[in-house]
Coordinates of C-alpha atoms in Angstrom, one line a residue:
M1 CA 12.7 9.6 28.8
E2 CA 9.7 8.9 26.2
Q3 CA 9.9 12.3 24.8
S4 CA 13.3 12.4 24.2
K5 CA 13.0 9.0 22.3
L6 CA 9.9 10.2 20.2
N7 CA 12.2 13.2 19.2
T8 CA 15.0 11.1 18.0
D9 CA 13.0 8.7 16.0
K10 CA 11.3 11.4 14.5
E11 CA 14.5 13.0 13.7
I12 CA 15.8 9.7 12.0
A13 CA 12.9 9.4 10.2
L14 CA 13.1 12.7 8.7
K15 CA 16.8 11.8 7.9
Q16 CA 15.8 8.6 6.0
L17 CA 13.0 10.4 4.4
N18 CA 15.1 13.1 2.7
R19 CA 18.0 10.4 1.9
I20 CA 15.1 8.4 0.1
I21 CA 14.0 11.4 -1.7
N22 CA 17.4 12.3 -3.1
K23 CA 17.8 8.8 -4.1
L24 CA 14.4 9.0 -6.1
P25 CA 14.5 9.7 -10.1
K26 CA 14.3 13.4 -11.0
E27 CA 10.3 13.3 -12.3
H28 CA 9.2 11.9 -8.6
R29 CA 11.6 14.2 -6.6
E30 CA 10.5 17.3 -8.4
F31 CA 6.8 16.0 -7.9
I32 CA 7.2 15.5 -3.8
E33 CA 9.0 18.9 -3.5
Q34 CA 6.8 20.9 -5.5
A35 CA 3.9 19.4 -4.0
F36 CA 5.0 20.0 -0.6
I37 CA 5.8 23.9 -1.7
H38 CA 3.1 24.7 -3.8
K39 CA 0.5 22.5 -2.4
R40 CA 1.5 22.2 1.4
I41 CA 1.3 18.2 0.9
P42 CA 3.8 16.4 3.3
K43 CA 6.4 14.7 1.6
E44 CA 5.8 11.5 3.5
Y45 CA 2.1 11.6 2.7
L46 CA 2.8 11.7 -1.0
F47 CA 5.6 9.6 -1.1
S48 CA 3.5 6.6 0.3
S49 CA 0.6 7.3 -2.1
M50 CA 3.3 7.3 -4.9
L51 CA 4.3 3.8 -3.6
F52 CA 0.8 2.5 -3.6
A53 CA 0.3 3.8 -7.1
F54 CA 3.3 1.8 -8.4
S55 CA 2.6 -1.2 -6.5
N56 CA -1.3 -1.3 -7.6
A57 CA 0.1 -0.8 -11.5
A58 CA 2.6 -3.5 -11.1
G59 CA 0.2 -6.4 -10.1
L60 CA 1.2 -9.7 -10.6
A61 CA 2.9 -8.4 -14.2
F62 CA 6.2 -8.5 -12.3
N63 CA 8.0 -11.0 -9.8
L64 CA 11.3 -11.4 -8.1
K65 CA 12.3 -14.7 -7.5
A66 CA 14.9 -14.5 -4.4
G67 CA 14.6 -15.8 -1.0
G68 CA 13.3 -19.1 -1.8
Y69 CA 9.9 -17.8 -2.9
T70 CA 8.1 -15.9 -5.9
N71 CA 7.8 -12.5 -4.6
Y72 CA 5.9 -9.8 -5.9
G73 CA 5.5 -6.3 -5.2
N74 CA 1.7 -5.5 -3.1
L75 CA 2.0 -3.2 -0.5
Y76 CA -0.5 -2.1 2.5
L77 CA 0.0 1.6 3.7
A78 CA -1.5 4.2 6.0
L79 CA -1.2 7.4 6.4
I80 CA -1.6 9.0 10.0
G81 CA -2.0 12.7 10.9
S82 CA -4.9 15.1 12.3
R83 CA -7.8 16.6 10.3
G84 CA -6.5 19.1 7.6
D85 CA -2.8 17.5 7.4
S86 CA -3.5 16.8 3.7
K87 CA -3.9 12.9 4.0
S88 CA -6.6 12.9 1.6
P89 CA -5.0 15.4 -1.1
A90 CA -1.7 13.2 -1.0
M91 CA -3.7 9.9 -1.9
S92 CA -5.9 11.8 -4.8
L93 CA -2.7 13.7 -6.4
A94 CA -0.7 10.2 -6.2
T95 CA -3.6 8.1 -7.5
E96 CA -4.8 10.6 -10.2
V97 CA -3.9 8.3 -13.0
L98 CA -5.2 5.4 -11.7
N99 CA -8.7 6.9 -11.3
T100 CA -8.7 8.3 -14.7
N101 CA -8.0 4.7 -15.8
D102 CA -11.1 3.3 -13.8
H103 CA -13.1 6.4 -15.1
E104 CA -12.7 5.6 -18.5
A105 CA -12.8 1.9 -18.1
Y106 CA -16.3 2.2 -16.6
E107 CA -17.4 4.4 -19.5
E108 CA -16.4 1.9 -21.5
F109 CA -18.0 -1.0 -19.5
E110 CA -21.4 0.9 -19.6
S111 CA -21.2 1.6 -23.1
K112 CA -20.6 -1.9 -24.1
K113 CA -23.7 -2.9 -21.8
K114 CA -26.1 -0.6 -23.3
E115 CA -24.4 -1.9 -26.9
I116 CA -25.7 -5.5 -25.9
Q117 CA -29.2 -4.5 -24.3
S118 CA -29.7 -2.4 -27.1
S119 CA -28.7 -5.6 -29.9
E120 CA -31.0 -8.3 -30.9
A121 CA -28.5 -11.4 -29.8
M122 CA -30.1 -14.4 -29.2
E123 CA -27.6 -15.6 -26.4
E124 CA -27.1 -13.3 -23.7
E125 CA -23.4 -11.6 -23.5
T126 CA -21.4 -10.4 -20.6
V127 CA -19.2 -7.8 -20.3
E128 CA -16.6 -7.6 -17.5
R129 CA -15.7 -4.4 -15.7
K130 CA -11.9 -3.4 -15.7
Q131 CA -10.6 -1.7 -12.4
L132 CA -7.8 -0.9 -10.4
L133 CA -9.5 0.6 -7.3
V134 CA -12.5 -0.6 -5.2
Q135 CA -13.5 2.2 -2.0
N136 CA -16.7 1.1 -1.0
S137 CA -17.0 -2.2 -1.0
T138 CA -18.2 -5.6 0.7
I139 CA -15.6 -8.0 1.0
E140 CA -17.8 -10.2 -1.6
A141 CA -17.9 -7.8 -4.1
A142 CA -14.0 -6.8 -3.4
M143 CA -13.1 -10.6 -4.2
Y144 CA -15.3 -10.7 -7.1
A145 CA -13.8 -7.5 -8.4
H146 CA -10.2 -9.3 -8.0
F147 CA -11.5 -12.3 -9.9
K148 CA -12.5 -10.0 -12.7
N149 CA -9.3 -8.2 -12.5
P150 CA -6.8 -11.0 -11.6
Y151 CA -3.4 -8.9 -11.8
S152 CA -4.5 -6.4 -8.9
L153 CA -7.0 -4.9 -6.7
G154 CA -6.2 -1.7 -4.7
V155 CA -8.5 -1.0 -1.6
F156 CA -8.5 2.6 -1.7
V157 CA -10.0 3.8 1.4
D158 CA -9.9 7.4 2.9
E159 CA -10.9 6.6 6.7
I160 CA -9.3 3.3 7.0
V161 CA -10.3 2.5 10.7
S162 CA -13.8 1.6 9.7
L163 CA -12.3 -1.4 8.0
F164 CA -10.0 -2.3 10.9
D165 CA -13.3 -2.3 13.2
K166 CA -15.2 -4.3 10.5
I167 CA -12.1 -6.8 10.9
S168 CA -11.8 -6.7 14.6
N169 CA -15.4 -7.5 15.4
K170 CA -15.6 -11.0 15.8
N171 CA -19.2 -11.3 15.3
N172 CA -18.9 -9.6 11.7
S173 CA -18.3 -12.3 9.3
E174 CA -17.4 -9.9 6.7
G175 CA -14.9 -8.7 8.9
S176 CA -13.2 -12.3 9.1
Q177 CA -13.2 -12.5 5.2
W178 CA -11.5 -9.3 5.1
N179 CA -8.9 -10.3 7.4
I180 CA -8.2 -13.7 6.0
F181 CA -8.3 -12.1 2.4
L182 CA -5.5 -9.4 3.6
L183 CA -3.2 -11.8 5.6
Q184 CA -3.1 -14.3 2.6
G185 CA -3.2 -11.7 0.0
Y186 CA 0.0 -10.3 1.5
T187 CA 2.0 -13.3 0.5
N188 CA -0.4 -13.5 -2.6
Q189 CA -2.0 -17.1 -2.0
H190 CA -4.9 -18.4 -4.0
I191 CA -8.4 -17.8 -3.9
D192 CA -10.8 -20.3 -4.1
I193 CA -14.7 -19.1 -3.5
S194 CA -17.7 -21.6 -3.2
R195 CA -21.2 -20.6 -3.3
K196 CA -24.4 -22.5 -3.1
T197 CA -26.4 -19.8 -4.9
T198 CA -24.1 -17.6 -7.0
D199 CA -20.9 -18.4 -9.2
S200 CA -18.1 -20.2 -7.9
Y201 CA -14.6 -19.2 -8.9
R202 CA -11.0 -19.8 -8.1
M203 CA -7.7 -17.5 -8.7
K204 CA -4.2 -19.1 -8.8
A205 CA -2.7 -15.6 -6.8
S206 CA -4.0 -12.5 -5.2
Y207 CA -2.6 -9.2 -5.5
P208 CA -4.3 -6.7 -3.0
T209 CA -2.9 -3.3 -2.3
I210 CA -4.0 -0.8 0.6
L211 CA -3.9 2.9 0.8
G212 CA -6.0 4.7 3.5
S213 CA -5.6 7.1 6.4
I214 CA -6.2 7.3 10.0
Q215 CA -6.6 10.3 12.6
T216 CA -3.7 10.1 15.2
Q217 CA -6.2 9.8 18.0
L218 CA -7.8 6.9 16.5
L219 CA -4.4 4.9 15.7
P220 CA -4.6 2.6 19.2
K221 CA -8.2 1.2 17.8
L222 CA -5.7 -0.5 14.8
F223 CA -3.9 -2.3 17.8
A224 CA -6.6 -3.1 19.7
H225 CA -9.2 -6.1 19.5
G226 CA -6.6 -8.7 17.6
N227 CA -5.6 -6.9 15.1
L228 CA -2.1 -6.7 16.8
E229 CA -2.1 -10.3 17.6
S230 CA -3.7 -11.4 14.2
G231 CA -0.5 -9.9 12.2
L232 CA -2.3 -7.8 10.2
I233 CA -0.9 -4.6 11.7
D234 CA 2.6 -6.1 11.0
R235 CA 1.8 -5.7 7.4
V236 CA 1.0 -2.1 7.3
L237 CA 3.7 0.6 6.4
F238 CA 2.7 3.0 8.7
T239 CA 3.4 7.2 7.6
P240 CA 3.1 9.5 10.6
R241 CA 3.4 13.4 10.1
L242 CA 6.7 14.3 9.7
T243 CA 7.2 17.5 7.7
A244 CA 5.0 20.8 7.4
N245 CA 4.8 23.7 5.1
N246 CA 3.0 26.6 6.6
K247 CA 3.7 29.1 4.1
L248 CA 1.0 29.7 1.6
S249 CA 2.5 29.7 -2.1
K250 CA 1.8 32.3 -4.9
S251 CA 2.5 29.5 -8.0
R252 CA 0.9 26.1 -8.7
L253 CA 2.6 22.9 -9.4
L254 CA 4.1 23.0 -12.8
D255 CA 2.1 21.0 -15.3
E256 CA 5.4 19.5 -16.7
T257 CA 6.1 17.9 -13.3
K258 CA 2.9 16.8 -12.5
K259 CA 2.8 15.2 -16.3
N260 CA 6.1 13.6 -16.1
Y261 CA 5.3 11.9 -12.7
E262 CA 2.2 10.8 -14.5
D263 CA 3.6 9.5 -17.6
S264 CA 5.9 7.5 -15.6
L265 CA 2.8 5.9 -13.9
K266 CA 1.1 5.6 -17.3
N267 CA 4.5 4.0 -18.7
L268 CA 4.2 1.2 -16.1
L269 CA 0.5 0.5 -16.7
Y270 CA 1.1 0.2 -20.6
Y271 CA 3.9 -2.4 -20.1
R272 CA 1.8 -4.5 -17.6
K273 CA -0.9 -4.5 -20.0
H274 CA 1.1 -6.1 -23.0
I275 CA 2.3 -8.7 -19.8
E276 CA -1.2 -9.2 -18.7
G277 CA -2.4 -9.5 -22.0
A278 CA -0.4 -12.7 -22.4
G279 CA -1.0 -14.2 -19.4
T280 CA 2.2 -14.3 -18.0
S281 CA 4.5 -12.5 -15.2
L282 CA 8.2 -10.8 -16.2
S283 CA 10.6 -12.2 -13.4
L284 CA 13.2 -9.4 -12.9
N285 CA 17.1 -10.3 -11.9
L286 CA 19.5 -9.1 -9.6
C287 CA 23.1 -8.0 -10.6
P288 CA 25.6 -10.3 -8.4
D289 CA 26.4 -7.4 -6.4
A290 CA 23.3 -6.0 -5.9
E291 CA 22.4 -9.7 -4.8
E292 CA 25.2 -9.8 -2.3
M293 CA 23.8 -6.6 -0.7
L294 CA 20.2 -8.1 -0.6
H295 CA 21.4 -11.3 1.3
D296 CA 23.4 -9.2 3.8
H297 CA 20.7 -6.9 4.6
V298 CA 18.2 -10.0 4.8
Q299 CA 20.7 -11.6 7.3
N300 CA 21.3 -8.4 9.5
L301 CA 17.2 -8.4 10.0
I302 CA 17.2 -12.0 11.2
I303 CA 20.2 -11.2 13.8
K304 CA 18.6 -8.1 14.8
Q305 CA 15.4 -9.6 15.2
Q306 CA 16.4 -11.3 18.1
R307 CA 17.7 -8.4 20.2
L308 CA 14.5 -6.7 19.7
P309 CA 11.2 -5.9 22.1
N310 CA 8.2 -8.4 21.1
I311 CA 6.4 -6.1 19.1
Q312 CA 9.1 -4.6 16.8
R313 CA 10.5 -8.2 16.5
E314 CA 6.9 -9.2 14.7
Y315 CA 7.6 -6.4 12.6
N316 CA 11.0 -7.0 11.9
S317 CA 9.7 -10.5 10.3
K318 CA 7.8 -8.6 7.8
M319 CA 10.6 -6.4 6.9
Q320 CA 12.1 -9.7 5.9
I321 CA 9.2 -10.1 3.4
N322 CA 8.9 -6.0 2.4
I323 CA 12.2 -5.8 1.7
Y324 CA 11.8 -7.9 -1.6
K325 CA 8.1 -6.0 -2.3
L326 CA 10.0 -2.7 -1.8
I327 CA 12.7 -3.9 -4.4
I328 CA 10.7 -4.4 -7.1
V329 CA 8.3 -1.2 -6.4
M330 CA 11.5 0.8 -6.5
H331 CA 13.2 -0.8 -9.6
L332 CA 9.7 -0.3 -11.4
M333 CA 9.9 3.7 -10.1
V334 CA 13.7 4.0 -11.1
N335 CA 13.2 2.7 -14.4
S336 CA 9.8 4.1 -15.1
A337 CA 10.8 7.2 -17.3
D338 CA 12.9 5.3 -19.9
N339 CA 10.3 2.4 -19.7
E340 CA 13.1 -0.3 -19.1
F341 CA 11.7 -2.6 -16.7
Q342 CA 13.7 -5.5 -18.0
N343 CA 16.9 -4.2 -16.8
P344 CA 18.6 -6.0 -14.2
I345 CA 18.3 -4.8 -10.5
T346 CA 21.3 -2.4 -9.4
V347 CA 23.0 -2.1 -6.1
E348 CA 21.8 1.5 -6.1
T349 CA 18.0 0.0 -6.1
I350 CA 18.7 -2.1 -3.5
D351 CA 20.3 0.4 -1.5
L352 CA 16.9 2.8 -1.8
A353 CA 14.7 -0.1 -1.1
I354 CA 16.6 -0.9 2.1
C355 CA 16.3 2.9 3.1
V356 CA 12.7 2.6 2.4
N357 CA 12.6 -0.3 4.4
E358 CA 14.2 1.0 7.7
F359 CA 12.3 4.1 7.2
Y360 CA 9.2 2.5 7.8
F361 CA 10.4 0.3 10.6
T362 CA 11.6 3.9 12.2
N363 CA 8.1 5.2 11.7
F364 CA 6.4 2.1 13.1
K365 CA 9.1 2.6 16.6
M366 CA 7.9 6.0 16.7
I367 CA 4.1 5.3 16.4
T368 CA 3.9 2.2 19.0
S369 CA 6.0 4.4 21.7
T370 CA 3.0 6.4 22.4
S371 CA 0.3 4.6 20.4
V372 CA -0.2 1.2 21.7
N373 CA -0.2 1.3 25.5
V374 CA -1.7 5.0 25.7
V375 CA -5.4 4.9 24.8
D376 CA -7.5 8.1 25.6
D377 CA -10.7 8.0 27.6
K378 CA -13.1 7.7 25.2
I379 CA -11.6 5.1 23.2
F380 CA -10.8 3.0 26.5
K381 CA -14.5 3.3 27.8
E382 CA -15.3 1.8 24.6
I383 CA -12.9 -1.1 24.7
L384 CA -14.1 -1.6 28.5
I385 CA -17.9 -1.6 27.6
K386 CA -17.3 -3.7 24.7
K387 CA -15.4 -6.3 27.1
A388 CA -18.1 -6.3 29.8
I389 CA -20.7 -7.0 27.3
S390 CA -19.0 -9.9 25.6
N391 CA -18.5 -11.3 28.9
G392 CA -21.7 -11.0 30.1
A393 CA -21.4 -8.4 32.9
T394 CA -24.7 -6.4 34.1
Q395 CA -24.9 -2.6 33.8

């Protein structure tokens, strides 16, 4: 029965994925399809990585006032698979533009530092480093980097389980701070840091995004040690392995296809830079029919929530928030080639965002049906020993 249900969920997820890809703009659709053929990168991995790239590039520069709140497009995403499943190549390919941007910003940062050090200025000048992503960072450094880059901060972690291990460790003060940062940052709450020995600072709104990967056998660790109960897991859009290409291509991904995708992302970054320079945020508007469709979708989610098992019920409640985030990101993706981000959000974009929202819910059902209650022996022993130590048990 469980195996049959798993297959059913996977089949549903595959249909949803294909429907999503077919609805994407041509430059994004071709990028996914050609990367699958020529680089053997699973379609779902690259799509999720692209969502992260556009989510991070959008930042606080775009908002949607709907559902009684001002919503922003920051997303938390995790790719699930075995070693060699091309999780890292998908992440790197989709975010290459962001990394290049950070490389150039760092070189400029270092150059300005050297200029100041070699000058004979009487007063000390400060240079701020601009960046979109952090990879290996303490929570204090990450939050300070966010303060210096207030419109967004992307947490790009190849193996995300180490971050969740830190968060779930009750004796790790840094882990608890990461937990608070990610829980509150999901809804773009303020950050107020007070220090006795270092600088204090305050941000009106936060915008963290996450992209990471995790091996399938380690997935139960994400649901252990209070991560599920804290609600952090419910905020993550999970992407298990769905597609595979075992045929080695004699050709390569076309330069034009890669350029078309990258240009669309660069368009968004360029547009955001002007908004950020003015210190504002562009409010997106819904067409009347789009507003009606969105209302019906959220209402259906609320009604459906009451009939779901507990673990799915909590995830459904975050779907009611994620839909607004996904609408923003999908609108930006749809309009990225023409740079028409100020256009009203259409029914077609709402439909696409709903498809994406339901796709990740199917993924969540699929992984929780096998991962939450089934823990391998090694992980079970680790959990048991840690629990025994915390309870003061003897050897």
